[in-house]
Short mmCIF file of C-alpha atoms and ligand atoms in Angstrom, two decimals:
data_model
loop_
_atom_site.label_atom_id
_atom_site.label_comp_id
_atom_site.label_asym_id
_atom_site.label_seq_id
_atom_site.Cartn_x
_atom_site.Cartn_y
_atom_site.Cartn_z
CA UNK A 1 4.01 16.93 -12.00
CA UNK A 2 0.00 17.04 -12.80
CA UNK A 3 -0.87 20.46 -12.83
CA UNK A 4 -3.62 20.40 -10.18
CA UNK A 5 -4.72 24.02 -8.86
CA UNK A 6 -6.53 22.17 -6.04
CA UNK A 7 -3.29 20.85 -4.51
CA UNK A 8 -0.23 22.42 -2.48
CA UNK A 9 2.31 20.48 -4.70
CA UNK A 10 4.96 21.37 -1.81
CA UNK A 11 2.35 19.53 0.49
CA UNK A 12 2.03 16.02 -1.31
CA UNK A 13 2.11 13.53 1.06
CA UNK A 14 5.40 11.31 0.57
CA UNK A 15 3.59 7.64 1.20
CA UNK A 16 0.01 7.19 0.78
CA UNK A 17 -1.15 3.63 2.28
CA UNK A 18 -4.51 2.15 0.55
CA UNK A 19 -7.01 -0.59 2.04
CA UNK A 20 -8.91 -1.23 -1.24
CA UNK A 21 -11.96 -2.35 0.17
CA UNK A 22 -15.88 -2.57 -1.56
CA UNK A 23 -15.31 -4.49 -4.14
CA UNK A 24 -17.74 -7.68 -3.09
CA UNK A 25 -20.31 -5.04 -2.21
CA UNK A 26 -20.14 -3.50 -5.68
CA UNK A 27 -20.52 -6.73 -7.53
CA UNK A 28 -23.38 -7.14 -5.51
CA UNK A 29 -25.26 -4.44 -6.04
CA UNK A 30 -25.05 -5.06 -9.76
CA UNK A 31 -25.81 -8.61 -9.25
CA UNK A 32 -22.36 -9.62 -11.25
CA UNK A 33 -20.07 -12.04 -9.23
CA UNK A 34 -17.23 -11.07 -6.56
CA UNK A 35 -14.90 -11.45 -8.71
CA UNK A 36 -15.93 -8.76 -11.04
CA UNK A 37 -15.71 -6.05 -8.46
CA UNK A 38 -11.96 -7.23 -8.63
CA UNK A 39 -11.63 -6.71 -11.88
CA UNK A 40 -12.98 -3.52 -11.97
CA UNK A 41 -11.44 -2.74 -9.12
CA UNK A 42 -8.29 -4.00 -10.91
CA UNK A 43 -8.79 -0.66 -13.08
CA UNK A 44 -8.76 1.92 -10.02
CA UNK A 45 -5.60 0.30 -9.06
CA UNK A 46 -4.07 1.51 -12.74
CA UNK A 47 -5.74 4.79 -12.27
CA UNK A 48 -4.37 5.43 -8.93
CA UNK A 49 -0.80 4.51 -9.56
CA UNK A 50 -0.80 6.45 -12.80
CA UNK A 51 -2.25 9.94 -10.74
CA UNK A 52 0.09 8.58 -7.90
CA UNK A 53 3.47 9.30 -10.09
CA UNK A 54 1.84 12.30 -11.73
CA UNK A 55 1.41 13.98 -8.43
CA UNK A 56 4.87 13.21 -7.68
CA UNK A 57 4.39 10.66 -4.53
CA UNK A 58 7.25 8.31 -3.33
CA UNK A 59 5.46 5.73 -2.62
CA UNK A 60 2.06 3.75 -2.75
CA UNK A 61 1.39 0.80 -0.72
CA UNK A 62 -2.32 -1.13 -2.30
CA UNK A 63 -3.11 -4.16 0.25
CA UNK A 64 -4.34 -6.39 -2.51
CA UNK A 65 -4.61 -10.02 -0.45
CA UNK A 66 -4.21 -9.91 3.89
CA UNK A 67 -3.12 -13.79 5.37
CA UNK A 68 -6.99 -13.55 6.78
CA UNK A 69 -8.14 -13.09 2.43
CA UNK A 70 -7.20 -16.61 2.41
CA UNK A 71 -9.79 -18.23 4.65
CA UNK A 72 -12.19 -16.54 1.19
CA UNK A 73 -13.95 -19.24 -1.32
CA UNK A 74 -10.91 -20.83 -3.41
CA UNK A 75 -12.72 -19.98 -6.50
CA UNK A 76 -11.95 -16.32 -5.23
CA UNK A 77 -8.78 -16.39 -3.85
CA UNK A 78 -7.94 -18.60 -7.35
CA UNK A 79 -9.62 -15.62 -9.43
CA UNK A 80 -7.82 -12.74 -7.29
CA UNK A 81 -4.25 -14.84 -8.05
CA UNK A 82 -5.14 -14.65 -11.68
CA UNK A 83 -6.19 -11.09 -11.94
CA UNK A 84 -2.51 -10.36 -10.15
CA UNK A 85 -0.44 -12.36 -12.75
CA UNK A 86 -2.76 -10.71 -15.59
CA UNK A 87 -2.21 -6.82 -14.11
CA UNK A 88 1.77 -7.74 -13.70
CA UNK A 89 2.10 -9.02 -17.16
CA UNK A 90 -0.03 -6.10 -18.52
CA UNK A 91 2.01 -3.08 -16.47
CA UNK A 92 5.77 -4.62 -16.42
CA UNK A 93 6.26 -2.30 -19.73
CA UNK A 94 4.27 0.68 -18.32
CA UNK A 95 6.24 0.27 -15.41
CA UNK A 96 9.92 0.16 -16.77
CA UNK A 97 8.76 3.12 -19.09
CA UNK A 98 7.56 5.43 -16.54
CA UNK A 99 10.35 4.02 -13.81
CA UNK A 100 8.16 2.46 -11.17
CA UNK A 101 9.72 0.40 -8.66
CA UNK A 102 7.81 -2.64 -8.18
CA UNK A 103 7.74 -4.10 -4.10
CA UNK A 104 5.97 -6.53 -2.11
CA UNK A 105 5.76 -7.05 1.72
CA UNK A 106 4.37 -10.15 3.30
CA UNK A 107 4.61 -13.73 2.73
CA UNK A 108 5.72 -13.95 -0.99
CA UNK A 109 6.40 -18.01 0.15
CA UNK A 110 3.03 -18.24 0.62
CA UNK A 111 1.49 -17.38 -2.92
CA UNK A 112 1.43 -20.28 -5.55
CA UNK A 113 4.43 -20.78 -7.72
CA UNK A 114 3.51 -19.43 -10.70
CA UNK A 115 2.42 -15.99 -9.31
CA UNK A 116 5.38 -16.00 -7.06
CA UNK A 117 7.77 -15.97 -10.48
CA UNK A 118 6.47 -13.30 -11.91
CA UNK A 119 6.33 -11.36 -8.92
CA UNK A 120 9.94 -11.91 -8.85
CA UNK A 121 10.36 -10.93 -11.86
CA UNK A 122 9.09 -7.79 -11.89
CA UNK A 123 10.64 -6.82 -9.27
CA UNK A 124 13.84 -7.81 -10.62
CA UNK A 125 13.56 -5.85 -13.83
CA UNK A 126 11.95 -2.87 -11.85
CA UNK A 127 14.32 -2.58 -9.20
CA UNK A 128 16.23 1.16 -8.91
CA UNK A 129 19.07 1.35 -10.66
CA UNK A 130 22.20 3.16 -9.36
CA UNK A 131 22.07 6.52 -8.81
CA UNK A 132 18.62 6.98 -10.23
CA UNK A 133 15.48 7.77 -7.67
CA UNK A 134 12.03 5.74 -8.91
CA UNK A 135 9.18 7.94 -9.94
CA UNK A 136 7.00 6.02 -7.47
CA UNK A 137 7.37 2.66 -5.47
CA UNK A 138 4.44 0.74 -5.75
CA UNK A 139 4.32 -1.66 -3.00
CA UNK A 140 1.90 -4.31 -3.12
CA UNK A 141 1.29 -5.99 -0.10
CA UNK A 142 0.32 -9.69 -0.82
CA UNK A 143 -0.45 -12.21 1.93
CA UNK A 144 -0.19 -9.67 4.42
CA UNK A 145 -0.49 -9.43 8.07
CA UNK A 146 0.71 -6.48 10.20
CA UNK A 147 0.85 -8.46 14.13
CA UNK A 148 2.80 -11.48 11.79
CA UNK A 149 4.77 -9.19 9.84
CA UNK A 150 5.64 -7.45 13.46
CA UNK A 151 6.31 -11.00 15.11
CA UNK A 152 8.87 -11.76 12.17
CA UNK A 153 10.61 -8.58 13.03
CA UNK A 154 11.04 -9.44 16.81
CA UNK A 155 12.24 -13.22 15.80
CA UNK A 156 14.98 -11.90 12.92
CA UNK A 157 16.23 -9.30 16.05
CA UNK A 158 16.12 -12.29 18.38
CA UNK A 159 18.23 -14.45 16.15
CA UNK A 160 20.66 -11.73 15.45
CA UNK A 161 20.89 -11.29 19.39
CA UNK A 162 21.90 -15.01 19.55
CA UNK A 163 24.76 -14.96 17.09
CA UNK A 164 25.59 -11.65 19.20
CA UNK A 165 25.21 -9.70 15.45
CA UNK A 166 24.13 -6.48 18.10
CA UNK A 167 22.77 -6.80 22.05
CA UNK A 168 19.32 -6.35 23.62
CA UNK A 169 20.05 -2.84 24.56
CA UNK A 170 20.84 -1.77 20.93
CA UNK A 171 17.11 -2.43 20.36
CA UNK A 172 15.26 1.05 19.63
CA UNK A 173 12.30 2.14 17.41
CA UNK A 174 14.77 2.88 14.04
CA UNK A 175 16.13 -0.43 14.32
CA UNK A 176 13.06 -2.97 14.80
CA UNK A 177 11.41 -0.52 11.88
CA UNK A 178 13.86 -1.32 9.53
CA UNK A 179 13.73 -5.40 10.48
CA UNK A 180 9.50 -4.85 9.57
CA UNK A 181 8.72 -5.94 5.53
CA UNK A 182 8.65 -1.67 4.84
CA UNK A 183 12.28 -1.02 6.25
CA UNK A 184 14.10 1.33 4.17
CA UNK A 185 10.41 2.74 3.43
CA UNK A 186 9.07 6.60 4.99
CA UNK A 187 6.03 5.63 7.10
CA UNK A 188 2.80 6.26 5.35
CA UNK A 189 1.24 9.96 5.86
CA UNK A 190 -2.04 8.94 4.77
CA UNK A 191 -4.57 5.77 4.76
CA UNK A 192 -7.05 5.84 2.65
CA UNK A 193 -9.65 3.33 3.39
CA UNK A 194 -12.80 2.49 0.95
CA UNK A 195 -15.70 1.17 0.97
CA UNK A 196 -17.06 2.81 4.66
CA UNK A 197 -15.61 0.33 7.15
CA UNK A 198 -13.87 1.83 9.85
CA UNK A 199 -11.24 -0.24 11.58
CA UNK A 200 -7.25 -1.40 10.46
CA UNK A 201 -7.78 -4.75 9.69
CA UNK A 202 -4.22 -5.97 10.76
CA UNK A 203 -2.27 -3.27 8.54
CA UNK A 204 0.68 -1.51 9.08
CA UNK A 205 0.23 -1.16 13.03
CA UNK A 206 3.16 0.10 13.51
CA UNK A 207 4.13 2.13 10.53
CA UNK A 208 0.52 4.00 10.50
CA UNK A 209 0.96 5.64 13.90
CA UNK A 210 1.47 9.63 12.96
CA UNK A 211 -0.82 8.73 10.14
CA UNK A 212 -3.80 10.74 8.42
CA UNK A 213 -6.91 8.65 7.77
CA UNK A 214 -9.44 9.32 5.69
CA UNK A 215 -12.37 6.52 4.73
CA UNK A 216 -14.41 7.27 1.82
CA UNK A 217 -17.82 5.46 1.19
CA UNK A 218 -16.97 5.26 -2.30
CA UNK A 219 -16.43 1.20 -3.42
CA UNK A 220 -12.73 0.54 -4.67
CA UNK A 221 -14.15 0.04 -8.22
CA UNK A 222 -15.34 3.68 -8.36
CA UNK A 223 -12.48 4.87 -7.00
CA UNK A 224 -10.04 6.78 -9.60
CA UNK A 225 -7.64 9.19 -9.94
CA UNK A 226 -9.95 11.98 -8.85
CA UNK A 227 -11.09 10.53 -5.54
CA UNK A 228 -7.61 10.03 -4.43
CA UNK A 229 -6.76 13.73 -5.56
CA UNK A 230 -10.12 14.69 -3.21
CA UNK A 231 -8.33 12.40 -0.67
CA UNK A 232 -5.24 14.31 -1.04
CA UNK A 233 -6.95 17.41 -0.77
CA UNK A 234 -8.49 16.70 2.38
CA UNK A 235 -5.15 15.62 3.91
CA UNK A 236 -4.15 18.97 2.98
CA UNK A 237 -6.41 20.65 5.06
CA UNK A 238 -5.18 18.59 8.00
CA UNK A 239 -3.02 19.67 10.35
CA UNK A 240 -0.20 17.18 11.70
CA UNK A 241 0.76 18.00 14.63
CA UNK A 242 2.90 14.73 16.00
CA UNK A 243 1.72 15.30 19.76
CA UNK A 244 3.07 19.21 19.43
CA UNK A 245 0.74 22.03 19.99
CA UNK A 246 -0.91 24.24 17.22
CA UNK A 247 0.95 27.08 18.90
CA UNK A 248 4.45 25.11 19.28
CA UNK A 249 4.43 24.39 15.20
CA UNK A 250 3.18 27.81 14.18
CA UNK A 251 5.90 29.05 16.06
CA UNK A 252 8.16 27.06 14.04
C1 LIG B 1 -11.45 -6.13 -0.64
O1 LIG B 1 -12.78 -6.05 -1.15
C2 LIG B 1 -10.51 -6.32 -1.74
C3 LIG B 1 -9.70 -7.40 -1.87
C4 LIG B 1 -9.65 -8.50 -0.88
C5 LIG B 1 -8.79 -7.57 -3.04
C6 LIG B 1 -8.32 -6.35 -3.73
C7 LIG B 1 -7.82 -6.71 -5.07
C8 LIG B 1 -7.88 -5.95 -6.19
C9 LIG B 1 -8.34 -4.57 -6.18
C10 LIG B 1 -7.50 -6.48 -7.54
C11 LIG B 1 -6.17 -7.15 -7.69
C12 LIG B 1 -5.03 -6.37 -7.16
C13 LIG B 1 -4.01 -5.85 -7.90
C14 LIG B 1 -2.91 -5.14 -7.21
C15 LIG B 1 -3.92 -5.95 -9.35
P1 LIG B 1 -13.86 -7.07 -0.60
O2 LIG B 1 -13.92 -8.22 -1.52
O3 LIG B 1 -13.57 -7.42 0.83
O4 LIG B 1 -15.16 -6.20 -0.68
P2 LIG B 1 -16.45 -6.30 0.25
O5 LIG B 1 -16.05 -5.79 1.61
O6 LIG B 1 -17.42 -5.40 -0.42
O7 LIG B 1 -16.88 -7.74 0.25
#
């Protein structure tokens, strides 16, 4: 655990959720191309993971490429592919070492071939083995879409209604969650979103409900391990109260 006076380690949020956004914006205003911001941006991902298993999180989901990322110039989406194969290759070692759990949610059928094996593969070789917890879960989501992700869901439950594998009234909240890409994951406690847009942008609907948001202006490539501890910090200061009063949980 990072020795961090600054943070209540028995308050460390279990799932942080991350839209990495800025990095366009931050190639701009150096006058490099787009695809540098990525790059860069490629390096706050490393950061964050690394202070994300230091601080003792569960898991860290990074929305690297949404189903709308693909309408983007195919030069970019190309050079955003390549950049994912490159980090992959690069962190498979770092990642067995320091027993990260590589995942992925969206539509893995979707992503050329190439990419698609080694995604495979590391999460093949990273998967948890029997009887021993990850450090972290990084989940990547990759050609993701939160309403198509929740429309899956609601066809898989259909199906299964069909073949009679359960009935409608068996439906509840627990049981569509865990037909959703994250099911088997803890919803996320906190979204951090960078860059200074404030809106969703079709992800996690559902699993960000009870949520703690916090937008930074700070551009993904600037952001590193110390922002997200300042992040951190202010969820800290937060109180969640899950529709209770302040007086109902202070009495508990
Ligand atoms: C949004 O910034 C960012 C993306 C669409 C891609 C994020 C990808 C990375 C950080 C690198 C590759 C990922 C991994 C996991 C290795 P933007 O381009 O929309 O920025 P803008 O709003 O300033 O234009």
């Amino acid at each position: 655990m990072l020795e961090n006076p600054v943070l209540d380690p028995k308050r460390i949020p279990r799932h942080v959720a991350i839209i990495m956004d800025g990095n366009g914006r931050w190639a701009k205003q150096r006058n490099l191309p787009r695809i540098m911001g990525h790059k860069v941006g490629t390096e706050s991902v490393k950061d964050v993971v690394k202070t994300a298993r230091e601080l003792n999180l569960e898991v860290l989901t990074l929305y690297a490429f949404s189903t709308e990322n693909w309408k983007r110039p195919a030069i970019e989406v190309k050079g955003l592919m390549t950049l994912l194969k490159t980090y992959l290759k690069s962190e498979v070692q770092n990642m067995l070492e320091n027993n990260i759990s590589l995942r992925c949610i969206g539509e893995i059928e979707k992503l050329q071939p190439d990419v698609q094996k080694i995604l495979t593969r590391v999460i093949r070789e990273t998967a948890p083995k029997t009887k021993v917890k990850p450090s972290l879960t990084l989940n990547l989501a990759l050609s993701y879409g939160s309403r198509s992700e929740i429309v899956r869901a609601a066809r898989i439950m259909a199906e299964k209604c069909v073949s009679g594998q359960f009935d409608p009234e068996d439906f509840s909240e627990q049981l569509f969650a865990s037909h959703l890409y994250t099911g088997g994951l803890p919803d996320p406690d906190l979204l951090i979103r960078t860059g200074g847009e404030v809106r969703l942008s079709n992800f996690l609907l559902w699993q960000l409900s009870y949520a703690e948001l916090y937008i930074t202006e700070t551009m993904w490539p600037d952001f590193k391990g110390e922002r997200f501890i300042e992040a951190i910090r202010d969820y800290q200061s937060r109180e969640r109260r899950f529709g209770q009063t302040s007086e109902q949980l202070q009495a508990e």
